[in-house]
Structures are given as C-alpha cells and as structure tokens.
Amino acid sequence: MAMSKPMLLEEFTRLPPALTVDCVDGLAGAIDAVAARAAPSHRFLRYGWFAAALRAYGGHARTLTVAREGEAVAALPIVSAGPTWAKLVAVPGCYWPFRSFPVREDAGVEAMEALLPKLAREARALRLGPVYDGDPALELLKEAARAKGWAVLDRFVADSFLLDITAARGEGAWPRGSTLKKNRFHEKHLGSHGALDWSFVHGAAWNDGAFDALAEIEEKSWIAAKTDGSDAKFTTRGHGGFWRAAAEDPVIAEMMWAAMLRIDGAPAAFSFDMNAGALKYAIANSYDPRVAKHSPGKLLYYRNLVRAIEDGITTVDWGAGDSGYKQVIGAEKGPAIRDWLFIRPGIEALAGKLLRAAWKRTGRAETSSAAVEADGVLDTAKGDDSDEKRTGGED
C-alpha cells in the first residue's frame, strides 16, 4: 500500500485571518483594548475620552468594531450629526489635539475594508476630523474607501507646527544659554510681584482644585475679556466639563500635564499639554495680564520644555497656526490638519464628488500657515503668551 508523502507546513494554503464587524449601541468596551495597542501618539483615544465628549457636548454613540481572530483591531465611535433624516455621523471627541479613532498598530487596510459595508448601512456619510495627514486610522480608511467606491472629500484647516527637541539639541546646548539668561532677567522682575512658585500637575493630582486654578487664570485672561469665553479650555462656559470628565480615566489623567506658576499663592499662568509617549501635544496656555510685560507664559513654557527633556519627550506638537512665536522657539511646519467626509457609494457618492469644490471652499487656502479660522471660530495666537486653540471650536 502506497504511503502518501507528508505535506510540509509551507505547502498548506494559508487562509487570511477571519475578520468580524459588529455595531453596538453606546461606547464599546473594546475601545480601550484597541487604544492600548495603537500608536503611542493615539493611546489617549480611550473609552473615557469619548465618554467625556458625550458628557460635555452631548450625543448618543454607537461603536463599530472590527475583530481579527476574536481580537479587536479597530473601534469607530460615531454620533449623529445634522438632521436625523440626513444620516450623517461624526467621530465624537475633542478638537484638541485632534479627532480620530483608535486602530491597533498592526491593523491593515483589510480592517477598514471589512468595516465600510457596516458603516454604509449605519450612515450616508462620516465626518472625521480635524485630523492630521498621516493619522493611522485616516490613512487606512482613505485607502479602503477609495477602493470601494466611496467619495472622499477633504478641506484644509491649518498647518501644524512641530518642535524637534532631539534635532535642536543636536545643534548644541538647548535651550541656548542666551535664552536662559534673558529668562532669568525676566524672572527677577516678575518676582517683584511676589513669591514665585513653579509646579507641575499630572496623574492623580488632577482634582477640582487643580482645574479651578486653570479656570481662574482663564477668567482673568484676554480670552474672557475680549471673547464670549466659549473657547476657554477649563471654565464652565468653555470646555472645562470635557477635561474634568476625561481626567476620571487614570490612564488619560496620567497623560494630562500642566505647568503652573503661582505668585504669592495665586494662580498666575499655566501651560497645558497631553504627553503621549515621547510626544507632547501643547494644547493651551494662559496668564494673568497683570504680569504680562514680564512674559510669564514664555518663562513657564521654557521651564516646561526643560522638564520635558528630563522626562524623555523628543517632539512638541504645537498644533494649528503660528503668529510667530512657535518658529522663534524652533518649531517647523508639520503635517497639514484637515476635515474629511467619507460618503457611501451610489448616488450619495456621486453627489459628494460634485460638491467637492464647495466643501474645499469652506476650509482655508493651503498656502496659509497663519492663525486658523475653522468652523467659524478664530484660532487666536497672542505672541509669546497665548491662550491658544489648536484646531477649531466644538460644533
């Protein structure tokens, strides 16, 4: 009797990993599992992040998840946007540092190809952004959507600005000795207003008192005096509800970072960031105008940068627009920030393509790298000491 020759392992037909797609009402618990294995720059996109957005800005979420061999590799939360009959949805979240959704670092375009048919049944179109060119979820979604006949529209929001600390230090001592000497001069005169106390807040230190101090500074600043205050990050009228809710997730709270200056115990200036691995997202800074002539914001941020170097930060992302001070510090133009529409195949995609130029006109010209106006809210920069919004206001 003839014996069959055993097959080698490489001779077996290798089947692609099985992908399953689900849509659940509310925020899926799988969001955290995906975020934990996303790029370090995106690991703040957790359940608590999206829950904070729903609590602060409203909306009822659904979550589309893609699992590979039983493990979630992508999680797309969506909320209705516009009139119900339009079936438009958007990714919830906060504009700072950007709006996106988590995908695992090892996820491929096939995950988005599997997700799109389910998304098409849930909505006519998806809005994603503002988000950076090169965003992992964006790039996978773009590739899959274009291959499957979706209309993909974008509008320019702003250029981002990045500070490469590693490169700056490679050219010599940084910050430069001359800069530190000027800062010491300003600190001496700032000290004439009272005892200076420099400190940092992160992790378990985020409590009502910490947030109240940031809000107190904003209430004294130009943003309260010259605007309606709705763009303030930490006041009740502004976005304070979001950040307080986000800090309830200890993982996010550990990423949230504030440098604080108090003068005779009173809050006088802050710089607020998100630390994501070796990347620092600079989100907002503000100061008491009573001491403005001594550049408290600049002094505080240089202290913050020195501490960042000690903590292993290699890049600072300053977000949208530059009135000049970012480039003075050494920042250079980074990836563009855009708003995207993904419109499902069929008559909707055809209509979307016809409206491509109109959608682009609602953004800004790409030649501009100045302060950005998006969604009707001005991205204002005030020199060295700005209370600056990164990419636009909530809508």
GROMACS .gro file of C-alpha atoms in nm:
model
  395
    1MET     CA    1   0.000   0.000   0.000
    2ALA     CA    2   0.144   0.336  -0.109
    3MET     CA    3   0.210   0.585   0.163
    4SER     CA    4   0.117   0.945   0.091
    5LYS     CA    5   0.403   1.189   0.123
    6PRO     CA    6   0.355   1.419   0.422
    7MET     CA    7   0.300   1.783   0.329
    8LEU     CA    8   0.534   2.048   0.454
    9LEU     CA    9   0.385   2.330   0.659
   10GLU     CA   10   0.459   2.589   0.390
   11GLU     CA   11   0.265   2.379   0.136
   12PHE     CA   12  -0.067   2.429   0.315
   13THR     CA   13  -0.292   2.705   0.185
   14ARG     CA   14  -0.276   2.990   0.432
   15LEU     CA   15  -0.617   3.147   0.484
   16PRO     CA   16  -0.641   3.517   0.567
   17PRO     CA   17  -0.730   3.598   0.927
   18ALA     CA   18  -1.104   3.597   0.987
   19LEU     CA   19  -1.247   3.946   1.036
   20THR     CA   20  -1.579   4.019   1.202
   21VAL     CA   21  -1.758   4.352   1.230
   22ASP     CA   22  -2.007   4.449   1.496
   23CYS     CA   23  -2.206   4.762   1.577
   24VAL     CA   24  -2.321   4.815   1.934
   25ASP     CA   25  -2.534   5.082   2.092
   26GLY     CA   26  -2.321   5.309   2.310
   27LEU     CA   27  -1.944   5.301   2.354
   28ALA     CA   28  -1.791   4.954   2.319
   29GLY     CA   29  -1.567   4.821   2.593
   30ALA     CA   30  -1.324   4.709   2.322
   31ILE     CA   31  -1.217   5.072   2.267
   32ASP     CA   32  -0.961   5.053   2.548
   33ALA     CA   33  -0.813   4.725   2.421
   34VAL     CA   34  -0.760   4.880   2.077
   35ALA     CA   35  -0.622   5.208   2.215
   36ALA     CA   36  -0.371   5.021   2.433
   37ARG     CA   37  -0.215   4.873   2.118
   38ALA     CA   38  -0.247   5.183   1.900
   39ALA     CA   39   0.045   5.409   1.815
   40PRO     CA   40   0.170   5.578   2.136
   41SER     CA   41   0.058   5.914   1.996
   42HIS     CA   42  -0.303   5.786   1.984
   43ARG     CA   43  -0.337   5.591   2.308
   44PHE     CA   44  -0.542   5.867   2.469
   45LEU     CA   45  -0.831   5.772   2.235
   46ARG     CA   46  -0.987   5.561   2.507
   47TYR     CA   47  -1.339   5.486   2.625
   48GLY     CA   48  -1.304   5.764   2.883
   49TRP     CA   49  -1.204   6.016   2.613
   50PHE     CA   50  -1.516   5.953   2.406
   51ALA     CA   51  -1.737   5.927   2.716
   52ALA     CA   52  -1.610   6.269   2.828
   53ALA     CA   53  -1.705   6.415   2.490
   54LEU     CA   54  -2.056   6.272   2.509
   55ARG     CA   55  -2.099   6.409   2.860
   56ALA     CA   56  -1.967   6.754   2.771
   57TYR     CA   57  -2.106   6.803   2.421
   58GLY     CA   58  -2.400   6.562   2.404
   59GLY     CA   59  -2.488   6.293   2.155
   60HIS     CA   60  -2.572   5.924   2.163
   61ALA     CA   61  -2.295   5.695   2.044
   62ARG     CA   62  -2.278   5.374   1.850
   63THR     CA   63  -1.950   5.187   1.806
   64LEU     CA   64  -1.837   4.985   1.507
   65THR     CA   65  -1.565   4.735   1.598
   66VAL     CA   66  -1.351   4.517   1.375
   67ALA     CA   67  -1.211   4.198   1.530
   68ARG     CA   68  -0.938   3.979   1.382
   69GLU     CA   69  -0.946   3.620   1.508
   70GLY     CA   70  -1.154   3.742   1.801
   71GLU     CA   71  -0.932   4.039   1.899
   72ALA     CA   72  -1.050   4.394   1.830
   73VAL     CA   73  -0.817   4.584   1.595
   74ALA     CA   74  -1.028   4.896   1.527
   75ALA     CA   75  -1.304   5.079   1.712
   76LEU     CA   76  -1.502   5.358   1.547
   77PRO     CA   77  -1.741   5.551   1.776
   78ILE     CA   78  -1.997   5.759   1.588
   79VAL     CA   79  -2.267   6.011   1.679
   80SER     CA   80  -2.537   6.165   1.464
   81ALA     CA   81  -2.451   6.499   1.307
   82GLY     CA   82  -2.710   6.724   1.149
   83PRO     CA   83  -3.076   6.637   1.092
   84THR     CA   84  -3.177   6.276   1.156
   85TRP     CA   85  -3.307   6.223   0.803
   86ALA     CA   86  -2.963   6.306   0.658
   87LYS     CA   87  -2.800   6.003   0.828
   88LEU     CA   88  -2.472   6.189   0.873
   89VAL     CA   89  -2.241   6.076   1.152
   90ALA     CA   90  -1.920   6.209   1.303
   91VAL     CA   91  -1.645   6.080   1.527
   92PRO     CA   92  -1.702   6.232   1.874
   93GLY     CA   93  -1.423   6.367   2.086
   94CYS     CA   94  -1.242   6.693   2.145
   95TYR     CA   95  -1.075   6.912   1.883
   96TRP     CA   96  -0.758   6.920   2.094
   97PRO     CA   97  -0.530   6.765   1.995
   98PHE     CA   98  -0.743   6.615   1.712
   99ARG     CA   99  -1.045   6.397   1.640
  100SER     CA  100  -0.979   6.040   1.532
  101PHE     CA  101  -1.046   5.684   1.645
  102PRO     CA  102  -0.815   5.406   1.764
  103VAL     CA  103  -0.668   5.134   1.541
  104ARG     CA  104  -0.406   4.886   1.651
  105GLU     CA  105  -0.057   4.941   1.514
  106ASP     CA  106  -0.073   4.604   1.337
  107ALA     CA  107  -0.411   4.672   1.173
  108GLY     CA  108  -0.416   4.667   0.794
  109VAL     CA  109  -0.639   4.815   0.527
  110GLU     CA  110  -0.842   4.495   0.528
  111ALA     CA  111  -0.984   4.601   0.866
  112MET     CA  112  -1.131   4.915   0.711
  113GLU     CA  113  -1.248   4.722   0.406
  114ALA     CA  114  -1.444   4.498   0.641
  115LEU     CA  115  -1.583   4.795   0.835
  116LEU     CA  116  -1.712   5.000   0.540
  117PRO     CA  117  -2.016   4.788   0.443
  118LYS     CA  118  -2.142   4.806   0.801
  119LEU     CA  119  -2.076   5.181   0.814
  120ALA     CA  120  -2.270   5.224   0.487
  121ARG     CA  121  -2.572   5.060   0.649
  122GLU     CA  122  -2.546   5.289   0.952
  123ALA     CA  123  -2.490   5.621   0.773
  124ARG     CA  124  -2.478   5.802   0.441
  125ALA     CA  125  -2.158   5.986   0.531
  126LEU     CA  126  -1.894   6.006   0.803
  127ARG     CA  127  -1.714   6.320   0.911
  128LEU     CA  128  -1.365   6.267   1.053
  129GLY     CA  129  -1.151   6.546   1.186
  130PRO     CA  130  -0.995   6.785   1.215
  131VAL     CA  131  -0.713   6.531   1.196
  132TYR     CA  132  -0.353   6.527   1.081
  133ASP     CA  133  -0.229   6.397   0.748
  134GLY     CA  134  -0.073   6.058   0.816
  135ASP     CA  135  -0.310   5.970   1.100
  136PRO     CA  136  -0.317   5.586   1.114
  137ALA     CA  137  -0.697   5.550   1.114
  138LEU     CA  138  -0.739   5.816   0.848
  139GLU     CA  139  -0.486   5.664   0.609
  140LEU     CA  140  -0.635   5.313   0.634
  141LEU     CA  141  -0.988   5.448   0.593
  142LYS     CA  142  -0.891   5.661   0.291
  143GLU     CA  143  -0.726   5.370   0.112
  144ALA     CA  144  -1.016   5.134   0.174
  145ALA     CA  145  -1.287   5.390   0.094
  146ARG     CA  146  -1.137   5.494  -0.238
  147ALA     CA  147  -1.100   5.131  -0.342
  148LYS     CA  148  -1.464   5.058  -0.254
  149GLY     CA  149  -1.622   5.350  -0.441
  150TRP     CA  150  -1.674   5.593  -0.154
  151ALA     CA  151  -1.638   5.965  -0.222
  152VAL     CA  152  -1.355   6.104  -0.009
  153LEU     CA  153  -1.357   6.482   0.042
  154ASP     CA  154  -1.119   6.697   0.241
  155ARG     CA  155  -1.086   7.061   0.337
  156PHE     CA  156  -0.772   7.226   0.469
  157VAL     CA  157  -0.787   7.354   0.826
  158ALA     CA  158  -0.429   7.456   0.908
  159ASP     CA  159  -0.064   7.366   0.907
  160SER     CA  160   0.064   7.213   1.228
  161PHE     CA  161   0.392   7.316   1.388
  162LEU     CA  162   0.635   7.073   1.548
  163LEU     CA  163   0.942   7.126   1.762
  164ASP     CA  164   1.202   6.852   1.718
  165ILE     CA  165   1.383   6.869   2.051
  166THR     CA  166   1.631   6.598   1.955
  167ALA     CA  167   1.738   6.788   1.644
  168ALA     CA  168   1.759   7.118   1.833
  169ARG     CA  169   1.982   6.965   2.099
  170GLY     CA  170   2.195   6.804   1.829
  171GLU     CA  171   2.296   7.153   1.713
  172GLY     CA  172   2.426   7.248   2.057
  173ALA     CA  173   2.301   7.333   2.403
  174TRP     CA  174   1.926   7.386   2.402
  175PRO     CA  175   1.763   7.596   2.528
  176ARG     CA  176   2.051   7.830   2.444
  177GLY     CA  177   2.239   7.993   2.726
  178SER     CA  178   2.143   8.339   2.597
  179THR     CA  179   1.775   8.243   2.616
  180LEU     CA  180   1.807   8.119   2.972
  181LYS     CA  181   1.994   8.439   3.068
  182LYS     CA  182   1.708   8.653   2.931
  183ASN     CA  183   1.459   8.434   3.113
  184ARG     CA  184   1.643   8.482   3.444
  185PHE     CA  185   1.627   8.859   3.387
  186HIS     CA  186   1.250   8.845   3.334
  187GLU     CA  187   1.204   8.611   3.631
  188LYS     CA  188   1.386   8.860   3.855
  189HIS     CA  189   1.143   9.137   3.759
  190LEU     CA  190   0.844   8.902   3.772
  191GLY     CA  191   0.947   8.826   4.130
  192SER     CA  192   0.879   9.189   4.224
  193HIS     CA  193   0.509   9.096   4.219
  194GLY     CA  194   0.555   8.833   4.492
  195ALA     CA  195   0.698   8.489   4.567
  196LEU     CA  196   0.716   8.272   4.254
  197ASP     CA  197   0.609   7.908   4.277
  198TRP     CA  198   0.665   7.686   3.971
  199SER     CA  199   0.500   7.343   3.974
  200PHE     CA  200   0.355   7.064   3.759
  201VAL     CA  201   0.023   6.879   3.769
  202HIS     CA  202  -0.046   6.532   3.626
  203GLY     CA  203  -0.193   6.195   3.711
  204ALA     CA  204  -0.362   6.166   4.049
  205ALA     CA  205  -0.301   6.538   4.115
  206TRP     CA  206  -0.588   6.628   3.881
  207ASN     CA  207  -0.864   6.730   4.117
  208ASP     CA  208  -1.120   7.010   4.143
  209GLY     CA  209  -0.862   7.244   4.292
  210ALA     CA  210  -0.622   7.195   4.003
  211PHE     CA  211  -0.891   7.257   3.742
  212ASP     CA  212  -1.026   7.555   3.936
  213ALA     CA  213  -0.679   7.714   3.928
  214LEU     CA  214  -0.661   7.682   3.547
  215ALA     CA  215  -1.011   7.825   3.513
  216GLU     CA  216  -0.922   8.116   3.743
  217ILE     CA  217  -0.632   8.213   3.516
  218GLU     CA  218  -0.851   8.194   3.207
  219GLU     CA  219  -1.115   8.412   3.372
  220LYS     CA  220  -0.851   8.682   3.419
  221SER     CA  221  -0.706   8.648   3.069
  222TRP     CA  222  -0.775   8.821   2.738
  223ILE     CA  223  -0.993   8.529   2.631
  224ALA     CA  224  -1.253   8.622   2.894
  225ALA     CA  225  -1.213   8.996   2.839
  226LYS     CA  226  -1.223   9.002   2.458
  227THR     CA  227  -1.435   8.698   2.362
  228ASP     CA  228  -1.754   8.532   2.484
  229GLY     CA  229  -1.535   8.282   2.671
  230SER     CA  230  -1.680   7.977   2.497
  231ASP     CA  231  -1.337   7.874   2.370
  232ALA     CA  232  -1.173   7.869   2.714
  233LYS     CA  233  -1.044   7.524   2.796
  234PHE     CA  234  -1.123   7.499   3.167
  235THR     CA  235  -1.411   7.731   3.254
  236THR     CA  236  -1.770   7.619   3.298
  237ARG     CA  237  -1.870   7.829   2.997
  238GLY     CA  238  -1.588   7.677   2.792
  239HIS     CA  239  -1.461   7.319   2.775
  240GLY     CA  240  -1.395   7.259   3.143
  241GLY     CA  241  -1.655   6.984   3.159
  242PHE     CA  242  -1.472   6.779   2.899
  243TRP     CA  243  -1.131   6.789   3.064
  244ARG     CA  244  -1.265   6.718   3.412
  245ALA     CA  245  -1.455   6.417   3.276
  246ALA     CA  246  -1.155   6.293   3.076
  247ALA     CA  247  -0.937   6.302   3.389
  248GLU     CA  248  -1.164   6.044   3.554
  249ASP     CA  249  -0.981   5.784   3.343
  250PRO     CA  250  -0.649   5.740   3.528
  251VAL     CA  251  -0.466   5.649   3.208
  252ILE     CA  252  -0.572   5.974   3.043
  253ALA     CA  253  -0.509   6.169   3.363
  254GLU     CA  254  -0.150   6.044   3.362
  255MET     CA  255  -0.108   6.188   3.011
  256MET     CA  256  -0.263   6.524   3.102
  257TRP     CA  257   0.008   6.767   3.211
  258ALA     CA  258   0.007   7.127   3.331
  259ALA     CA  259   0.295   7.358   3.419
  260MET     CA  260   0.177   7.615   3.675
  261LEU     CA  261   0.305   7.947   3.803
  262ARG     CA  262   0.164   8.093   4.124
  263ILE     CA  263   0.261   8.434   4.262
  264ASP     CA  264   0.214   8.468   4.636
  265GLY     CA  265  -0.003   8.158   4.614
  266ALA     CA  266  -0.240   8.296   4.349
  267PRO     CA  267  -0.259   8.119   4.009
  268ALA     CA  268  -0.086   8.343   3.751
  269ALA     CA  269  -0.003   8.133   3.442
  270PHE     CA  270  -0.034   7.781   3.304
  271SER     CA  271   0.066   7.567   3.009
  272PHE     CA  272  -0.148   7.260   2.946
  273ASP     CA  273  -0.034   6.961   2.743
  274MET     CA  274  -0.102   6.595   2.668
  275ASN     CA  275   0.205   6.370   2.693
  276ALA     CA  276   0.173   6.071   2.459
  277GLY     CA  277   0.489   5.865   2.478
  278ALA     CA  278   0.778   6.078   2.353
  279LEU     CA  279   0.537   6.331   2.202
  280LYS     CA  280   0.394   6.633   2.385
  281TYR     CA  281   0.077   6.794   2.250
  282ALA     CA  282   0.079   7.160   2.355
  283ILE     CA  283  -0.290   7.243   2.390
  284ALA     CA  284  -0.336   7.571   2.578
  285ASN     CA  285  -0.159   7.836   2.776
  286SER     CA  286  -0.281   8.145   2.955
  287TYR     CA  287  -0.168   8.408   3.205
  288ASP     CA  288  -0.281   8.692   3.427
  289PRO     CA  289  -0.245   9.012   3.218
  290ARG     CA  290  -0.139   9.195   3.534
  291VAL     CA  291   0.211   9.048   3.489
  292ALA     CA  292   0.210   9.023   3.108
  293LYS     CA  293   0.506   9.257   3.048
  294HIS     CA  294   0.739   9.005   3.216
  295SER     CA  295   0.646   8.724   2.969
  296PRO     CA  296   0.519   8.472   3.227
  297GLY     CA  297   0.393   8.238   2.957
  298LYS     CA  298   0.731   8.216   2.784
  299LEU     CA  299   0.914   8.171   3.113
  300LEU     CA  300   0.678   7.894   3.216
  301TYR     CA  301   0.695   7.714   2.886
  302TYR     CA  302   1.074   7.709   2.876
  303ARG     CA  303   1.067   7.552   3.222
  304ASN     CA  304   0.813   7.307   3.087
  305LEU     CA  305   1.041   7.218   2.793
  306VAL     CA  306   1.339   7.159   3.021
  307ARG     CA  307   1.125   6.924   3.231
  308ALA     CA  308   1.000   6.755   2.911
  309ILE     CA  309   1.358   6.677   2.811
  310GLU     CA  310   1.417   6.520   3.152
  311ASP     CA  311   1.102   6.309   3.102
  312GLY     CA  312   1.213   6.177   2.762
  313ILE     CA  313   0.996   6.398   2.539
  314THR     CA  314   1.156   6.433   2.194
  315THR     CA  315   0.889   6.624   1.999
  316VAL     CA  316   0.641   6.900   2.084
  317ASP     CA  317   0.334   6.933   1.865
  318TRP     CA  318   0.204   7.289   1.886
  319GLY     CA  319  -0.099   7.225   1.669
  320ALA     CA  320  -0.251   7.471   1.425
  321GLY     CA  321  -0.120   7.803   1.310
  322ASP     CA  322   0.165   8.028   1.416
  323SER     CA  323   0.169   8.400   1.486
  324GLY     CA  324   0.547   8.381   1.500
  325TYR     CA  325   0.641   8.267   1.850
  326LYS     CA  326   0.641   7.895   1.770
  327GLN     CA  327   0.902   7.934   1.499
  328VAL     CA  328   1.105   8.163   1.724
  329ILE     CA  329   1.130   7.875   1.972
  330GLY     CA  330   1.236   7.646   1.685
  331ALA     CA  331   0.915   7.481   1.562
  332GLU     CA  332   0.878   7.399   1.194
  333LYS     CA  333   0.577   7.331   0.975
  334GLY     CA  334   0.444   6.978   1.025
  335PRO     CA  335   0.159   6.774   0.872
  336ALA     CA  336  -0.149   6.955   0.747
  337ILE     CA  337  -0.467   6.934   0.953
  338ARG     CA  338  -0.784   6.862   0.755
  339ASP     CA  339  -1.152   6.784   0.789
  340TRP     CA  340  -1.275   6.478   0.596
  341LEU     CA  341  -1.604   6.348   0.461
  342PHE     CA  342  -1.648   5.984   0.360
  343ILE     CA  343  -1.966   5.940   0.154
  344ARG     CA  344  -2.102   5.593   0.083
  345PRO     CA  345  -2.110   5.452  -0.274
  346GLY     CA  346  -2.403   5.517  -0.505
  347ILE     CA  347  -2.595   5.834  -0.567
  348GLU     CA  348  -2.466   5.987  -0.244
  349ALA     CA  349  -2.101   5.944  -0.354
  350LEU     CA  350  -2.183   6.093  -0.695
  351ALA     CA  351  -2.343   6.396  -0.529
  352GLY     CA  352  -2.047   6.424  -0.294
  353LYS     CA  353  -1.799   6.436  -0.580
  354LEU     CA  354  -1.999   6.717  -0.739
  355LEU     CA  355  -1.979   6.909  -0.411
  356ARG     CA  356  -1.603   6.853  -0.363
  357ALA     CA  357  -1.507   7.208  -0.460
  358ALA     CA  358  -1.775   7.359  -0.238
  359TRP     CA  359  -1.652   7.156   0.061
  360LYS     CA  360  -1.294   7.268  -0.001
  361ARG     CA  361  -1.402   7.632  -0.009
  362THR     CA  362  -1.536   7.601   0.346
  363GLY     CA  363  -1.176   7.544   0.457
  364ARG     CA  364  -0.870   7.767   0.416
  365ALA     CA  365  -0.621   7.807   0.136
  366GLU     CA  366  -0.331   7.567   0.186
  367THR     CA  367  -0.074   7.841   0.136
  368SER     CA  368  -0.173   7.990   0.470
  369SER     CA  369   0.018   7.895   0.784
  370ALA     CA  370  -0.115   8.182   0.994
  371ALA     CA  371  -0.369   8.156   1.273
  372VAL     CA  372  -0.655   7.940   1.152
  373GLU     CA  373  -1.027   8.003   1.135
  374ALA     CA  374  -1.224   7.680   1.135
  375ASP     CA  375  -1.594   7.625   1.182
  376GLY     CA  376  -1.644   7.995   1.248
  377VAL     CA  377  -1.405   8.016   1.543
  378LEU     CA  378  -1.076   8.203   1.520
  379ASP     CA  379  -0.757   8.025   1.623
  380THR     CA  380  -0.602   8.319   1.804
  381ALA     CA  381  -0.236   8.348   1.889
  382LYS     CA  382  -0.110   8.625   2.114
  383GLY     CA  383   0.265   8.621   2.077
  384ASP     CA  384   0.473   8.457   2.347
  385ASP     CA  385   0.189   8.427   2.594
  386SER     CA  386  -0.114   8.296   2.404
  387ASP     CA  387  -0.417   8.112   2.528
  388GLU     CA  388  -0.422   7.925   2.201
  389LYS     CA  389  -0.672   7.691   2.049
  390ARG     CA  390  -0.521   7.422   1.828
  391THR     CA  391  -0.766   7.341   1.553
  392GLY     CA  392  -1.110   7.491   1.596
  393GLY     CA  393  -1.410   7.502   1.824
  394GLU     CA  394  -1.670   7.244   1.913
  395ASP     CA  395  -1.962   7.231   1.676
   0.00000   0.00000   0.00000
